[in-house]
């Protein structure tokens, strides 16, 4: 199955911006210094068997100490923005404001100052998965008292860093938090309650996002004049057979269960998609339960949630083909009655879940435009891992260049041919880093990091040079002297 169209030459709109990204636990290391409390990834990694090779983020890229080097790499790339996340347990070691730790603020203030001194604009993610362990001990995201604790944390970050930072993301990929963390248990905190806690986690996170957005809106926006939103991850779900209505309906259900789960409340009407609510309710009844396994919002909560966005943050990596399937047992995955298939002709990457399917990004961008009100879209992550056996292999990452060229060209098509309002693109990631349950085995970086060397030296890959040129060109100017036939469809 292929939906590839011809390569499009051309440049991006003048005010389009280019960024790269990381997250705190994946790069910082320094897990037990300067008053930082434990978080759930510290705990999870320190239990043998949870992470590939028993790798941990104890040192990672040592970016807590080496951020000046990281900034030099960004300077060389020519990005105008850098997206990074804050480690909550550095600010509130036990998760609550009573434990406020000034050293945590000082660290991020130094990072922000260094970025700004280099003319790089910071974009801060408040929550990229490293929950303070003390809050997990209370039940984590299944305990609604986290709404207040997250708001206290967000409030203090806006107060302390807001005068210098005007781009904020509340949560990175709540889907992954709730499915891998509370559903299948492949991520910290490792809970396997795929038909219940998964839904409760999402419920708490959506309300936490909304409350923090309103705090910014009412307390800080007038003086700080920044923008705040959430970043949602979505694959593109293509009907296996586009002329089979059952496949089309299954693909739509899969989109609603994945992206709509969070985007529908925030961007549409304060509530989950109808098709999702109905499916979980009906299955809960069929099981003989007296209520849906998916919690519901009150009318007041819907009003509070609806419209809590200043842009649409989107992470995207890959695509699947979707067919219907029967429901077998209770889980978020089974509730949607959709089966994922990967076309064997799609190129592999270094991650088994990630097939290279550039055209899916263009379709996803149109879906966002059509379903969520033509928002300004910030692509907050896109990238690929490449299998390599030696450092030399890793540096010669032609497959990553092909990936970026193909996917970024689909962004250009979305803007120029489909009138989608994409305003920024972020490459994941600046550095090879701690790839969660896969440890250091999967490398997504534009820069190679030697994790065997205590100095954690960084080396630019070929893809870094490619991205640098692409940023300089602001896209894909036609250098063929007018003959556009040189482009090949990817
Ligand atoms: C992003 O998630 C994360 O934001 C980022 O931290 C991470 O480094 C990057 O991806 C690369 O993985 O284990 O087979 O069940 C992207 C969405 C969803 C991709 C969960 C990996 C795990 C599939 N992720 N998925 S599996």
Tab-separated table of C-alpha atoms in Angstrom, residues 88 146-156 158 208 211-213 215:
chain	number	residue	atom	x	y	z
A	88	UNK	CA	9.611	17.928	38.497
A	146	UNK	CA	-2.317	15.151	41.399
A	147	UNK	CA	-4.360	17.828	39.618
A	148	UNK	CA	-3.580	20.233	42.447
A	149	UNK	CA	0.041	19.128	42.798
A	150	UNK	CA	0.678	19.501	39.068
A	151	UNK	CA	-0.907	22.936	39.181
A	152	UNK	CA	1.347	24.009	42.071
A	153	UNK	CA	4.368	22.848	40.089
A	154	UNK	CA	3.233	24.562	36.880
A	155	UNK	CA	2.435	27.744	38.801
A	156	UNK	CA	5.897	27.948	40.317
A	158	UNK	CA	5.461	30.119	35.298
A	208	UNK	CA	-4.466	18.621	35.211
A	211	UNK	CA	-6.171	23.550	35.354
A	212	UNK	CA	-2.562	24.510	34.573
A	213	UNK	CA	-3.654	26.145	31.301
A	215	UNK	CA	-3.533	29.211	35.784
